[in-house]
Amino acid sequence: MDSRPIGMFDSGVGGMTVFKELVLELPNEDVIYIGDTASFPYGSKSKETIINLTKTRIEELIKENVKMIVIACGTATSQALEEVQKMFDIPIIGIIKPTVEYLKQKNIKNIGIAATTGTIRSGGWQKEIEKSIDNCHIQNKACPLLASMAEEGWTNNEIARLTIHEYMKDFENIDALVLGCTHYPLFEDLIKKELLSNTEVINTGKIVSKAVKDYLIAHNIENKGSRKAEYKIYLTDTECNFINVAKHLLPDTNMIEKIQKI
Ligand code: DGL
């Protein structure tokens, strides 16, 4: 038993799609989330910058005495996870490995990846999938506008519909589309409308939350306490639309009452 919180971070509100699933899957766990809104977007930055930003967010979370860290960001997972796992002792989980494990278990071979420019450039998803799944066919698509539109709250208007149409039209014969950026589940309904009905749209948050639960149980570090879980949200810059977008995502808006600047 370990009653310390779980730490999470993303460049902005995208990681809240993971937060939402995590608090549903693990209702006893306290969570501390950092939205690095001062550095948004991560998707267009160099690998070196992403490693530095990831390192800084992890140091901040460690100061908050978290027991493990979830990188709720595809861009930081694909470019910095390996490096920070070497630098820090604390368990750090990203969004790629658990999702690839899921694809493997379900024997999904024709896979689309939609992600930020940096993630696609890194080949992070492609390498991990090819390592685990034989004879797979992968189609990659960078969708650089989506994360900014999500931060703006433009997830269900005409511009979002046209943008999603433009990005989705190149995917052909895929059995599953991985939303390889944590902002993209905010567009899930529009994305589903653009794909064939038998294409599974994969929200990594659901899978990652189950992986976190398995990890906590396997290492006997769940919070078995009976008091109500506490959530703390920090932003590196508060001049943004984070609260409005996050409110639409969460079942209980009290969860984001305590937003503070870190
Ligand atoms: N939500 C992030 C990701 O999963 C970052 C998007 C961005 O900041 O460009 O990639």
PDB file of C-alpha atoms and ligand atoms in Angstrom:
ATOM      1  CA  MET A   1       0.000   0.000   0.000  1.00  0.00           C
ATOM      2  CA  ASP A   2       1.275   3.459  -0.933  1.00  0.00           C
ATOM      3  CA  SER A   3      -1.045   6.419  -0.470  1.00  0.00           C
ATOM      4  CA  ARG A   4       1.131   8.919  -2.349  1.00  0.00           C
ATOM      5  CA  PRO A   5      -0.380  10.443  -5.513  1.00  0.00           C
ATOM      6  CA  ILE A   6       0.173   9.446  -9.125  1.00  0.00           C
ATOM      7  CA  GLY A   7       1.837  12.212 -11.180  1.00  0.00           C
ATOM      8  CA  MET A   8       0.902  12.984 -14.762  1.00  0.00           C
ATOM      9  CA  PHE A   9       1.730  15.650 -17.302  1.00  0.00           C
ATOM     10  CA  ASP A  10       1.125  16.846 -20.831  1.00  0.00           C
ATOM     11  CA  SER A  11       1.740  20.031 -22.799  1.00  0.00           C
ATOM     12  CA  GLY A  12      -1.786  21.189 -22.030  1.00  0.00           C
ATOM     13  CA  VAL A  13      -5.301  19.857 -21.773  1.00  0.00           C
ATOM     14  CA  GLY A  14      -4.753  16.754 -23.933  1.00  0.00           C
ATOM     15  CA  GLY A  15      -3.466  14.646 -21.055  1.00  0.00           C
ATOM     16  CA  MET A  16      -6.768  15.298 -19.298  1.00  0.00           C
ATOM     17  CA  THR A  17      -8.239  12.651 -21.638  1.00  0.00           C
ATOM     18  CA  VAL A  18      -5.907  10.227 -19.818  1.00  0.00           C
ATOM     19  CA  PHE A  19      -6.644  11.804 -16.422  1.00  0.00           C
ATOM     20  CA  LYS A  20     -10.382  11.260 -17.023  1.00  0.00           C
ATOM     21  CA  GLU A  21      -9.909   7.530 -17.672  1.00  0.00           C
ATOM     22  CA  LEU A  22      -7.401   7.137 -14.846  1.00  0.00           C
ATOM     23  CA  VAL A  23      -9.688   8.569 -12.194  1.00  0.00           C
ATOM     24  CA  LEU A  24     -12.493   6.279 -13.407  1.00  0.00           C
ATOM     25  CA  GLU A  25     -10.238   3.216 -13.346  1.00  0.00           C
ATOM     26  CA  LEU A  26      -8.561   4.102 -10.043  1.00  0.00           C
ATOM     27  CA  PRO A  27     -11.053   6.047  -7.933  1.00  0.00           C
ATOM     28  CA  ASN A  28      -8.953   5.708  -4.758  1.00  0.00           C
ATOM     29  CA  GLU A  29      -5.821   7.291  -6.163  1.00  0.00           C
ATOM     30  CA  ASP A  30      -4.851  10.918  -5.635  1.00  0.00           C
ATOM     31  CA  VAL A  31      -3.550  12.497  -8.842  1.00  0.00           C
ATOM     32  CA  ILE A  32      -1.326  15.481  -9.545  1.00  0.00           C
ATOM     33  CA  TYR A  33      -1.449  16.765 -13.117  1.00  0.00           C
ATOM     34  CA  ILE A  34       0.807  19.315 -14.760  1.00  0.00           C
ATOM     35  CA  GLY A  35      -0.321  21.005 -17.969  1.00  0.00           C
ATOM     36  CA  ASP A  36       2.770  22.613 -19.469  1.00  0.00           C
ATOM     37  CA  THR A  37       0.720  25.343 -21.089  1.00  0.00           C
ATOM     38  CA  ALA A  38       3.691  27.756 -21.174  1.00  0.00           C
ATOM     39  CA  SER A  39       5.503  25.383 -23.544  1.00  0.00           C
ATOM     40  CA  PHE A  40       2.554  24.275 -25.661  1.00  0.00           C
ATOM     41  CA  PRO A  41       2.722  22.882 -28.337  1.00  0.00           C
ATOM     42  CA  TYR A  42       5.156  20.031 -27.835  1.00  0.00           C
ATOM     43  CA  GLY A  43       4.367  18.562 -31.255  1.00  0.00           C
ATOM     44  CA  SER A  44       6.448  21.018 -33.269  1.00  0.00           C
ATOM     45  CA  LYS A  45       9.537  21.048 -31.006  1.00  0.00           C
ATOM     46  CA  SER A  46      12.865  19.244 -31.374  1.00  0.00           C
ATOM     47  CA  LYS A  47      13.653  16.001 -29.575  1.00  0.00           C
ATOM     48  CA  GLU A  48      16.227  17.790 -27.433  1.00  0.00           C
ATOM     49  CA  THR A  49      13.670  20.360 -26.259  1.00  0.00           C
ATOM     50  CA  ILE A  50      11.105  17.638 -25.532  1.00  0.00           C
ATOM     51  CA  ILE A  51      13.651  15.728 -23.419  1.00  0.00           C
ATOM     52  CA  ASN A  52      14.422  18.887 -21.412  1.00  0.00           C
ATOM     53  CA  LEU A  53      10.757  19.746 -20.886  1.00  0.00           C
ATOM     54  CA  THR A  54       9.965  16.162 -19.881  1.00  0.00           C
ATOM     55  CA  LYS A  55      12.858  16.113 -17.433  1.00  0.00           C
ATOM     56  CA  THR A  56      11.670  19.372 -15.830  1.00  0.00           C
ATOM     57  CA  ARG A  57       8.055  18.177 -15.475  1.00  0.00           C
ATOM     58  CA  ILE A  58       9.259  14.928 -13.901  1.00  0.00           C
ATOM     59  CA  GLU A  59      11.439  16.822 -11.413  1.00  0.00           C
ATOM     60  CA  GLU A  60       8.420  18.961 -10.475  1.00  0.00           C
ATOM     61  CA  LEU A  61       6.259  15.877  -9.951  1.00  0.00           C
ATOM     62  CA  ILE A  62       8.950  14.166  -7.884  1.00  0.00           C
ATOM     63  CA  LYS A  63       9.033  17.240  -5.611  1.00  0.00           C
ATOM     64  CA  GLU A  64       5.303  16.651  -5.080  1.00  0.00           C
ATOM     65  CA  ASN A  65       6.197  13.209  -3.721  1.00  0.00           C
ATOM     66  CA  VAL A  66       4.391  11.135  -6.354  1.00  0.00           C
ATOM     67  CA  LYS A  67       4.797   7.335  -6.395  1.00  0.00           C
ATOM     68  CA  MET A  68       4.822   6.951 -10.175  1.00  0.00           C
ATOM     69  CA  ILE A  69       4.559   9.112 -13.278  1.00  0.00           C
ATOM     70  CA  VAL A  70       2.354   8.779 -16.342  1.00  0.00           C
ATOM     71  CA  ILE A  71       3.535  10.677 -19.396  1.00  0.00           C
ATOM     72  CA  ALA A  72       0.081  11.548 -20.712  1.00  0.00           C
ATOM     73  CA  CYS A  73       1.561  12.805 -23.954  1.00  0.00           C
ATOM     74  CA  GLY A  74       2.426  10.958 -27.157  1.00  0.00           C
ATOM     75  CA  THR A  75       5.085  13.475 -28.164  1.00  0.00           C
ATOM     76  CA  ALA A  76       6.981  13.210 -24.867  1.00  0.00           C
ATOM     77  CA  THR A  77       6.537   9.417 -24.757  1.00  0.00           C
ATOM     78  CA  SER A  78       7.904   8.934 -28.265  1.00  0.00           C
ATOM     79  CA  GLN A  79      10.918  11.207 -27.833  1.00  0.00           C
ATOM     80  CA  ALA A  80      11.829  11.288 -24.175  1.00  0.00           C
ATOM     81  CA  LEU A  81      10.520   8.239 -22.298  1.00  0.00           C
ATOM     82  CA  GLU A  82      13.642   6.110 -22.765  1.00  0.00           C
ATOM     83  CA  GLU A  83      15.930   8.964 -21.708  1.00  0.00           C
ATOM     84  CA  VAL A  84      14.008   9.907 -18.568  1.00  0.00           C
ATOM     85  CA  GLN A  85      13.596   6.270 -17.537  1.00  0.00           C
ATOM     86  CA  LYS A  86      17.401   6.148 -17.445  1.00  0.00           C
ATOM     87  CA  MET A  87      17.673   9.402 -15.479  1.00  0.00           C
ATOM     88  CA  PHE A  88      15.149   8.769 -12.681  1.00  0.00           C
ATOM     89  CA  ASP A  89      14.486   5.937 -10.258  1.00  0.00           C
ATOM     90  CA  ILE A  90      10.739   6.432 -10.116  1.00  0.00           C
ATOM     91  CA  PRO A  91       8.468   4.236 -12.323  1.00  0.00           C
ATOM     92  CA  ILE A  92       7.509   6.143 -15.496  1.00  0.00           C
ATOM     93  CA  ILE A  93       4.877   4.890 -17.928  1.00  0.00           C
ATOM     94  CA  GLY A  94       4.137   6.365 -21.355  1.00  0.00           C
ATOM     95  CA  ILE A  95       1.224   5.843 -23.729  1.00  0.00           C
ATOM     96  CA  ILE A  96       2.903   3.781 -26.444  1.00  0.00           C
ATOM     97  CA  LYS A  97       3.910   0.414 -24.928  1.00  0.00           C
ATOM     98  CA  PRO A  98       0.571  -0.404 -23.232  1.00  0.00           C
ATOM     99  CA  THR A  99      -1.302   0.491 -26.437  1.00  0.00           C
ATOM    100  CA  VAL A 100       0.959  -1.658 -28.611  1.00  0.00           C
ATOM    101  CA  GLU A 101       0.453  -4.526 -26.160  1.00  0.00           C
ATOM    102  CA  TYR A 102      -3.310  -4.085 -26.625  1.00  0.00           C
ATOM    103  CA  LEU A 103      -2.985  -4.114 -30.443  1.00  0.00           C
ATOM    104  CA  LYS A 104      -0.918  -7.276 -30.194  1.00  0.00           C
ATOM    105  CA  GLN A 105      -3.384  -9.046 -27.903  1.00  0.00           C
ATOM    106  CA  LYS A 106      -6.225  -8.204 -30.283  1.00  0.00           C
ATOM    107  CA  ASN A 107      -4.141  -9.323 -33.285  1.00  0.00           C
ATOM    108  CA  ILE A 108      -4.724  -6.024 -35.079  1.00  0.00           C
ATOM    109  CA  LYS A 109      -2.366  -5.741 -38.062  1.00  0.00           C
ATOM    110  CA  ASN A 110      -3.606  -2.895 -40.267  1.00  0.00           C
ATOM    111  CA  ILE A 111      -3.004   0.102 -38.105  1.00  0.00           C
ATOM    112  CA  GLY A 112      -3.331   3.839 -38.632  1.00  0.00           C
ATOM    113  CA  ILE A 113      -1.463   6.255 -36.397  1.00  0.00           C
ATOM    114  CA  ALA A 114      -2.597   9.863 -36.072  1.00  0.00           C
ATOM    115  CA  ALA A 115      -0.225  11.974 -33.991  1.00  0.00           C
ATOM    116  CA  THR A 116       1.744  15.197 -33.805  1.00  0.00           C
ATOM    117  CA  THR A 117       4.491  16.016 -36.291  1.00  0.00           C
ATOM    118  CA  GLY A 118       7.202  15.298 -33.696  1.00  0.00           C
ATOM    119  CA  THR A 119       5.734  11.928 -32.795  1.00  0.00           C
ATOM    120  CA  ILE A 120       5.417  10.819 -36.410  1.00  0.00           C
ATOM    121  CA  ARG A 121       8.931  12.110 -37.198  1.00  0.00           C
ATOM    122  CA  SER A 122      10.332  10.104 -34.279  1.00  0.00           C
ATOM    123  CA  GLY A 123       8.824   6.851 -35.599  1.00  0.00           C
ATOM    124  CA  GLY A 124       8.111   5.966 -31.971  1.00  0.00           C
ATOM    125  CA  TRP A 125       4.817   4.185 -32.609  1.00  0.00           C
ATOM    126  CA  GLN A 126       6.007   2.491 -35.795  1.00  0.00           C
ATOM    127  CA  LYS A 127       9.160   1.051 -34.176  1.00  0.00           C
ATOM    128  CA  GLU A 128       7.295  -0.279 -31.145  1.00  0.00           C
ATOM    129  CA  ILE A 129       4.537  -1.839 -33.275  1.00  0.00           C
ATOM    130  CA  GLU A 130       6.992  -3.466 -35.687  1.00  0.00           C
ATOM    131  CA  LYS A 131       8.943  -4.883 -32.755  1.00  0.00           C
ATOM    132  CA  SER A 132       5.843  -6.584 -31.339  1.00  0.00           C
ATOM    133  CA  ILE A 133       3.534  -7.440 -34.241  1.00  0.00           C
ATOM    134  CA  ASP A 134       4.630  -9.518 -37.254  1.00  0.00           C
ATOM    135  CA  ASN A 135       3.364  -8.676 -40.736  1.00  0.00           C
ATOM    136  CA  CYS A 136       1.720  -5.450 -39.685  1.00  0.00           C
ATOM    137  CA  HIS A 137       0.889  -2.576 -42.026  1.00  0.00           C
ATOM    138  CA  ILE A 138       1.160   0.890 -40.589  1.00  0.00           C
ATOM    139  CA  GLN A 139      -0.087   4.180 -42.024  1.00  0.00           C
ATOM    140  CA  ASN A 140       1.177   7.308 -40.269  1.00  0.00           C
ATOM    141  CA  LYS A 141      -0.455  10.710 -40.415  1.00  0.00           C
ATOM    142  CA  ALA A 142       0.796  13.862 -38.723  1.00  0.00           C
ATOM    143  CA  CYS A 143      -2.151  16.091 -37.773  1.00  0.00           C
ATOM    144  CA  PRO A 144      -0.382  19.262 -36.571  1.00  0.00           C
ATOM    145  CA  LEU A 145      -3.470  21.491 -36.284  1.00  0.00           C
ATOM    146  CA  LEU A 146      -5.541  19.310 -33.988  1.00  0.00           C
ATOM    147  CA  ALA A 147      -3.830  19.883 -30.629  1.00  0.00           C
ATOM    148  CA  SER A 148      -4.075  23.691 -31.011  1.00  0.00           C
ATOM    149  CA  MET A 149      -7.721  23.425 -32.016  1.00  0.00           C
ATOM    150  CA  ALA A 150      -8.383  21.267 -28.947  1.00  0.00           C
ATOM    151  CA  GLU A 151      -6.694  23.830 -26.667  1.00  0.00           C
ATOM    152  CA  GLU A 152      -8.961  26.447 -28.221  1.00  0.00           C
ATOM    153  CA  GLY A 153     -12.058  24.331 -27.579  1.00  0.00           C
ATOM    154  CA  TRP A 154     -12.713  23.940 -31.306  1.00  0.00           C
ATOM    155  CA  THR A 155     -13.514  20.237 -31.189  1.00  0.00           C
ATOM    156  CA  ASN A 156     -16.986  20.092 -32.625  1.00  0.00           C
ATOM    157  CA  ASN A 157     -17.456  22.927 -35.097  1.00  0.00           C
ATOM    158  CA  GLU A 158     -17.348  23.110 -38.880  1.00  0.00           C
ATOM    159  CA  ILE A 159     -13.630  23.873 -38.960  1.00  0.00           C
ATOM    160  CA  ALA A 160     -12.935  20.813 -36.815  1.00  0.00           C
ATOM    161  CA  ARG A 161     -15.094  18.674 -39.127  1.00  0.00           C
ATOM    162  CA  LEU A 162     -13.284  19.844 -42.260  1.00  0.00           C
ATOM    163  CA  THR A 163      -9.855  19.511 -40.654  1.00  0.00           C
ATOM    164  CA  ILE A 164     -10.576  15.988 -39.464  1.00  0.00           C
ATOM    165  CA  HIS A 165     -11.920  15.092 -42.922  1.00  0.00           C
ATOM    166  CA  GLU A 166      -8.696  16.331 -44.513  1.00  0.00           C
ATOM    167  CA  TYR A 167      -6.478  14.366 -42.102  1.00  0.00           C
ATOM    168  CA  MET A 168      -8.520  11.155 -42.148  1.00  0.00           C
ATOM    169  CA  LYS A 169      -9.076  10.863 -45.891  1.00  0.00           C
ATOM    170  CA  ASP A 170      -5.711   9.190 -46.588  1.00  0.00           C
ATOM    171  CA  PHE A 171      -6.241   6.226 -44.259  1.00  0.00           C
ATOM    172  CA  GLU A 172      -7.125   3.143 -46.270  1.00  0.00           C
ATOM    173  CA  ASN A 173      -8.219  -0.296 -45.060  1.00  0.00           C
ATOM    174  CA  ILE A 174      -7.167   0.172 -41.472  1.00  0.00           C
ATOM    175  CA  ASP A 175      -8.646  -2.034 -38.738  1.00  0.00           C
ATOM    176  CA  ALA A 176      -7.734   0.420 -35.992  1.00  0.00           C
ATOM    177  CA  LEU A 177      -6.748   4.051 -35.739  1.00  0.00           C
ATOM    178  CA  VAL A 178      -4.535   4.872 -32.785  1.00  0.00           C
ATOM    179  CA  LEU A 179      -5.090   8.383 -31.456  1.00  0.00           C
ATOM    180  CA  GLY A 180      -1.370   8.807 -30.870  1.00  0.00           C
ATOM    181  CA  CYS A 181      -1.728  12.271 -29.351  1.00  0.00           C
ATOM    182  CA  THR A 182      -3.719  12.622 -26.156  1.00  0.00           C
ATOM    183  CA  HIS A 183      -5.521  15.713 -27.453  1.00  0.00           C
ATOM    184  CA  TYR A 184      -7.204  13.701 -30.212  1.00  0.00           C
ATOM    185  CA  PRO A 185      -9.860  11.848 -28.154  1.00  0.00           C
ATOM    186  CA  LEU A 186     -11.491  15.283 -27.887  1.00  0.00           C
ATOM    187  CA  PHE A 187     -12.361  14.794 -31.589  1.00  0.00           C
ATOM    188  CA  GLU A 188     -13.368  11.146 -31.246  1.00  0.00           C
ATOM    189  CA  ASP A 189     -16.936  11.575 -32.527  1.00  0.00           C
ATOM    190  CA  LEU A 190     -15.870  13.490 -35.625  1.00  0.00           C
ATOM    191  CA  ILE A 191     -13.039  11.041 -36.310  1.00  0.00           C
ATOM    192  CA  LYS A 192     -15.398   8.050 -36.103  1.00  0.00           C
ATOM    193  CA  LYS A 193     -17.703   9.668 -38.649  1.00  0.00           C
ATOM    194  CA  GLU A 194     -14.837   9.912 -41.148  1.00  0.00           C
ATOM    195  CA  LEU A 195     -13.754   6.275 -40.871  1.00  0.00           C
ATOM    196  CA  LEU A 196     -15.479   3.035 -41.805  1.00  0.00           C
ATOM    197  CA  SER A 197     -17.739   1.856 -39.001  1.00  0.00           C
ATOM    198  CA  ASN A 198     -15.664  -1.281 -38.383  1.00  0.00           C
ATOM    199  CA  THR A 199     -12.459   0.720 -37.726  1.00  0.00           C
ATOM    200  CA  GLU A 200     -11.683   0.719 -34.014  1.00  0.00           C
ATOM    201  CA  VAL A 201     -10.675   4.169 -32.781  1.00  0.00           C
ATOM    202  CA  ILE A 202      -8.217   3.733 -29.942  1.00  0.00           C
ATOM    203  CA  ASN A 203      -8.191   6.194 -27.054  1.00  0.00           C
ATOM    204  CA  THR A 204      -4.891   5.467 -25.343  1.00  0.00           C
ATOM    205  CA  GLY A 205      -6.144   6.862 -22.009  1.00  0.00           C
ATOM    206  CA  LYS A 206      -8.361   3.855 -21.382  1.00  0.00           C
ATOM    207  CA  ILE A 207      -5.549   1.395 -22.069  1.00  0.00           C
ATOM    208  CA  VAL A 208      -2.903   3.330 -20.156  1.00  0.00           C
ATOM    209  CA  SER A 209      -5.161   3.579 -17.092  1.00  0.00           C
ATOM    210  CA  LYS A 210      -5.545  -0.200 -17.035  1.00  0.00           C
ATOM    211  CA  ALA A 211      -1.758  -0.559 -17.371  1.00  0.00           C
ATOM    212  CA  VAL A 212      -1.261   1.796 -14.416  1.00  0.00           C
ATOM    213  CA  LYS A 213      -3.727  -0.231 -12.358  1.00  0.00           C
ATOM    214  CA  ASP A 214      -1.924  -3.485 -13.238  1.00  0.00           C
ATOM    215  CA  TYR A 215       1.385  -1.890 -12.271  1.00  0.00           C
ATOM    216  CA  LEU A 216       0.090  -0.654  -8.902  1.00  0.00           C
ATOM    217  CA  ILE A 217      -1.376  -4.077  -8.082  1.00  0.00           C
ATOM    218  CA  ALA A 218       1.704  -6.005  -9.243  1.00  0.00           C
ATOM    219  CA  HIS A 219       3.934  -3.823  -7.047  1.00  0.00           C
ATOM    220  CA  ASN A 220       1.476  -3.632  -4.173  1.00  0.00           C
ATOM    221  CA  ILE A 221       1.449   0.179  -4.206  1.00  0.00           C
ATOM    222  CA  GLU A 222      -2.269   0.903  -4.635  1.00  0.00           C
ATOM    223  CA  ASN A 223      -3.909   3.406  -2.318  1.00  0.00           C
ATOM    224  CA  LYS A 224      -6.226   1.227  -0.290  1.00  0.00           C
ATOM    225  CA  GLY A 225      -7.379   4.098   1.907  1.00  0.00           C
ATOM    226  CA  SER A 226     -11.074   4.914   2.178  1.00  0.00           C
ATOM    227  CA  ARG A 227     -11.035   8.731   2.023  1.00  0.00           C
ATOM    228  CA  LYS A 228     -12.145  10.603  -1.100  1.00  0.00           C
ATOM    229  CA  ALA A 229      -9.362  10.949  -3.693  1.00  0.00           C
ATOM    230  CA  GLU A 230      -7.769  14.381  -4.142  1.00  0.00           C
ATOM    231  CA  TYR A 231      -6.797  15.952  -7.429  1.00  0.00           C
ATOM    232  CA  LYS A 232      -4.349  18.812  -7.918  1.00  0.00           C
ATOM    233  CA  ILE A 233      -3.862  20.477 -11.257  1.00  0.00           C
ATOM    234  CA  TYR A 234      -0.927  22.753 -11.993  1.00  0.00           C
ATOM    235  CA  LEU A 235      -0.388  24.805 -15.127  1.00  0.00           C
ATOM    236  CA  THR A 236       2.886  26.416 -16.158  1.00  0.00           C
ATOM    237  CA  ASP A 237       0.866  29.358 -17.536  1.00  0.00           C
ATOM    238  CA  THR A 238      -2.721  30.145 -16.649  1.00  0.00           C
ATOM    239  CA  GLU A 239      -3.449  32.473 -19.585  1.00  0.00           C
ATOM    240  CA  CYS A 240      -5.223  29.727 -21.512  1.00  0.00           C
ATOM    241  CA  ASN A 241      -8.496  27.969 -22.099  1.00  0.00           C
ATOM    242  CA  PHE A 242      -7.582  24.885 -20.048  1.00  0.00           C
ATOM    243  CA  ILE A 243     -10.443  25.072 -17.539  1.00  0.00           C
ATOM    244  CA  ASN A 244     -13.184  25.484 -20.135  1.00  0.00           C
ATOM    245  CA  VAL A 245     -11.951  22.566 -22.217  1.00  0.00           C
ATOM    246  CA  ALA A 246     -11.274  20.334 -19.220  1.00  0.00           C
ATOM    247  CA  LYS A 247     -14.750  21.026 -17.790  1.00  0.00           C
ATOM    248  CA  HIS A 248     -16.367  19.445 -20.845  1.00  0.00           C
ATOM    249  CA  LEU A 249     -14.299  16.339 -20.371  1.00  0.00           C
ATOM    250  CA  LEU A 250     -14.790  15.563 -16.726  1.00  0.00           C
ATOM    251  CA  PRO A 251     -17.744  13.970 -14.976  1.00  0.00           C
ATOM    252  CA  ASP A 252     -17.313  16.302 -11.989  1.00  0.00           C
ATOM    253  CA  THR A 253     -16.036  19.839 -12.481  1.00  0.00           C
ATOM    254  CA  ASN A 254     -15.008  20.062  -8.802  1.00  0.00           C
ATOM    255  CA  MET A 255     -12.038  17.970  -9.847  1.00  0.00           C
ATOM    256  CA  ILE A 256     -10.444  21.011 -11.460  1.00  0.00           C
ATOM    257  CA  GLU A 257     -11.406  23.567  -8.871  1.00  0.00           C
ATOM    258  CA  LYS A 258      -7.918  23.792  -7.486  1.00  0.00           C
ATOM    259  CA  ILE A 259      -5.941  24.835 -10.558  1.00  0.00           C
ATOM    260  CA  GLN A 260      -2.708  26.556  -9.566  1.00  0.00           C
ATOM    261  CA  LYS A 261       0.308  27.972 -11.360  1.00  0.00           C
ATOM    262  CA  ILE A 262       3.442  25.959 -10.766  1.00  0.00           C
TER     263      ILE A 262
HETATM  264  N1  DGL B   1      -0.969  15.885 -26.157  1.00  0.00           N
HETATM  265  C1  DGL B   1       0.324  15.796 -26.703  1.00  0.00           C
HETATM  266  C2  DGL B   1       0.612  14.522 -27.399  1.00  0.00           C
HETATM  267  O1  DGL B   1       0.042  13.526 -26.974  1.00  0.00           O
HETATM  268  C3  DGL B   1       1.013  17.039 -27.157  1.00  0.00           C
HETATM  269  C4  DGL B   1       0.390  17.857 -28.238  1.00  0.00           C
HETATM  270  C5  DGL B   1       1.222  19.107 -28.463  1.00  0.00           C
HETATM  271  O2  DGL B   1       1.548  19.783 -27.482  1.00  0.00           O
HETATM  272  O3  DGL B   1       1.565  19.379 -29.627  1.00  0.00           O
HETATM  273  O4  DGL B   1       1.367  14.425 -28.291  1.00  0.00           O
END
